[in-house]
Amino acid sequence: MACSVQLVARPKDPAVRTLLIERAAAMLRAREPITLRSLVAGTGVSTMAVYTHFEGMDGLWQALRQEGFTRLGTRLTTVPVSDDPVRDLAALAAAYLDNALTHPDLYRVMFDASVDLEDLPAADATLEHLVQAARRGRDAGRFRADVVPLELAIQSWTIGHGLVSLVATGPLPRETLDHGPFMLRALFTACGDDPDRCRASVEQGWHRPAPDDERSRPA
Amino acid sequence: MACSVQLVARPKDPAVRTLLIERAAAMLRAREPITLRSLVAGTGVSTMAVYTHFEGMDGLWQALRQEGFTRLGTRLTTVPVSDDPVRDLAALAAAYLDNALTHPDLYRVMFDASVDLEDLPAADATLEHLVQAARRGRDAGRFRADVVPLELAIQSWTIGHGLVSLVATGPLPRETLDHGPFMLRALFTACGDDPDRCRASVEQGWHRPAPDDERSRPA
DNA sequence: GCGCTGAACATAGCAGCGTTATGGCATGTA
DNA sequence: TACATGCCATAACGCTGCTATGTTCAGCGC
């Protein structure tokens, strides 16, 4: 009895889901408080749509977190892979910071609440970009052979996230981000990279981030 | 007419203020949601007390943030000043992490909301501990003469905050904190410290944090 | 083509939230 | 002692997320 699940019902419209997420992201950008009623106001859909598609507001926030990770992931994908892995690693960090500062509210949503287990794959996918660059750096001989790519990636992420959260939602001014290259150089040279080559690579990667993939959307 | 402000009224009881803050901190630790009514329930005071003392819930959260910075400050004060500034700097970082992980919810409150300008002095006081240690490290010749203590302090803070927030409220496991010594060493040696001395100093400072000043309070 | 099933959606109402208006009452001055 | 002041308790308001109830409509068996 290979009876597949029988769908004899009205299918839920996927357009409604994306509509709500995009509207929520827009309200986030506009710094408007996102409430159930204000979210659906003007969209023509009713409050119940949030429950059929997200099972409540918590589910909406989680979907918003995933959307944030997705956008961050596509942003990191635009960073070109060059023949200089250290430069690429710096460029990834710069892109990370740029993305977080362009969408500070979305970034806060991503890391505010205790991350659900549902979000871990998305976060891992983000981290994977850094891991690959770190591995290429090691295989190219820039880092010592005993450098674990995952660990270097985590350390780079720590610097990026520390800077961003102290600046975007924290007490430090924006100039604090200028410490980024120095800290990355300190980390990379501690992993074995030559100081002069490292300085040049980080300089290049830091100041030439890929353009933002901002999905501009007319009101 | 040196007419001072005339106080002819019932003075507000400062005990009520501290009672509410302590109760809020306790509820935070117990992971109970803090609502106006649940906060005053059982205390004998009414909801209006929150408004006379804090001008509403926002003021209570702000007071809670300040309380968090105060506790962090006294915690950092317990870190002894030794003749090894690099060791002290590592010990301060370790104490910072320890404090944040023993009171993760309070830590989140401190950095969750966009920091009010009211909170800046408290954050600066925290940072000042690190600045002093960094300055002593430079004056003792461990760091290069061109190292700016404030900048090194900010960089150390970035590492500590990055680690803590990725672990406490973020997606990374607790073992991630073990990267702390390596990252601090990378930073300090990049500032001119001798690698071997640095390794020894960081090792000592990291693994001997001062005891927690937890104000244990019977229920 | 027709009726049935069941999920998607709309509406109305609920408990709970933070806030505010009102009034009694304790307190320090004259 | 009489008064002015502002803390505190009570009750109500608008708003929140959520749920119970009814309606609509896509897809399948006949």
PDB file of C-alpha atoms in Angstrom, chain A residues 69 96 107 110-111 115 120 123 127 130 153-162 165, chain B residues 101 107 158-174 176-177 183:
ATOM      1  CA  PHE A  69      21.028  33.893   7.159  1.00  0.00           C
ATOM      2  CA  TYR A  96      30.101  39.946   6.766  1.00  0.00           C
ATOM      3  CA  TYR A 107      21.235  41.079  12.047  1.00  0.00           C
ATOM      4  CA  MET A 110      19.401  36.689  13.810  1.00  0.00           C
ATOM      5  CA  PHE A 111      21.419  36.716  17.019  1.00  0.00           C
ATOM      6  CA  VAL A 115      19.043  30.353  18.446  1.00  0.00           C
ATOM      7  CA  LEU A 120      21.898  25.852  13.210  1.00  0.00           C
ATOM      8  CA  ALA A 123      24.491  29.366  10.690  1.00  0.00           C
ATOM      9  CA  LEU A 127      30.463  29.465   8.651  1.00  0.00           C
ATOM     10  CA  LEU A 130      34.998  30.893   6.076  1.00  0.00           C
ATOM     11  CA  ALA A 153      36.982  30.143  10.686  1.00  0.00           C
ATOM     12  CA  ILE A 154      35.404  30.343  14.119  1.00  0.00           C
ATOM     13  CA  GLN A 155      38.086  32.724  15.282  1.00  0.00           C
ATOM     14  CA  SER A 156      37.550  34.966  12.270  1.00  0.00           C
ATOM     15  CA  TRP A 157      33.823  34.854  12.876  1.00  0.00           C
ATOM     16  CA  THR A 158      34.385  35.795  16.499  1.00  0.00           C
ATOM     17  CA  ILE A 159      36.274  38.918  15.481  1.00  0.00           C
ATOM     18  CA  GLY A 160      33.637  39.877  12.927  1.00  0.00           C
ATOM     19  CA  HIS A 161      30.710  39.249  15.198  1.00  0.00           C
ATOM     20  CA  GLY A 162      32.391  40.941  18.142  1.00  0.00           C
ATOM     21  CA  SER A 165      27.656  43.640  17.734  1.00  0.00           C
TER      22      SER A 165
ATOM     23  CA  LEU B 101      28.437  32.913  31.369  1.00  0.00           C
ATOM     24  CA  TYR B 107      24.463  39.761  29.962  1.00  0.00           C
ATOM     25  CA  THR B 158      35.909  42.483  20.910  1.00  0.00           C
ATOM     26  CA  ILE B 159      37.373  39.023  21.316  1.00  0.00           C
ATOM     27  CA  GLY B 160      35.702  38.508  24.688  1.00  0.00           C
ATOM     28  CA  HIS B 161      32.341  39.789  23.576  1.00  0.00           C
ATOM     29  CA  GLY B 162      32.480  37.917  20.310  1.00  0.00           C
ATOM     30  CA  LEU B 163      33.184  34.634  22.032  1.00  0.00           C
ATOM     31  CA  VAL B 164      30.591  35.170  24.719  1.00  0.00           C
ATOM     32  CA  SER B 165      27.771  36.197  22.465  1.00  0.00           C
ATOM     33  CA  LEU B 166      28.390  33.428  19.954  1.00  0.00           C
ATOM     34  CA  VAL B 167      28.318  30.920  22.791  1.00  0.00           C
ATOM     35  CA  ALA B 168      25.842  32.266  25.340  1.00  0.00           C
ATOM     36  CA  THR B 169      23.041  33.347  22.987  1.00  0.00           C
ATOM     37  CA  GLY B 170      24.491  32.105  19.728  1.00  0.00           C
ATOM     38  CA  PRO B 171      24.949  28.913  17.786  1.00  0.00           C
ATOM     39  CA  LEU B 172      28.391  27.808  18.916  1.00  0.00           C
ATOM     40  CA  PRO B 173      29.093  25.239  21.648  1.00  0.00           C
ATOM     41  CA  ARG B 174      30.761  26.088  24.908  1.00  0.00           C
ATOM     42  CA  THR B 176      34.465  27.562  21.562  1.00  0.00           C
ATOM     43  CA  LEU B 177      35.630  29.553  24.553  1.00  0.00           C
ATOM     44  CA  MET B 183      43.230  34.676  20.095  1.00  0.00           C
TER      45      MET B 183
END
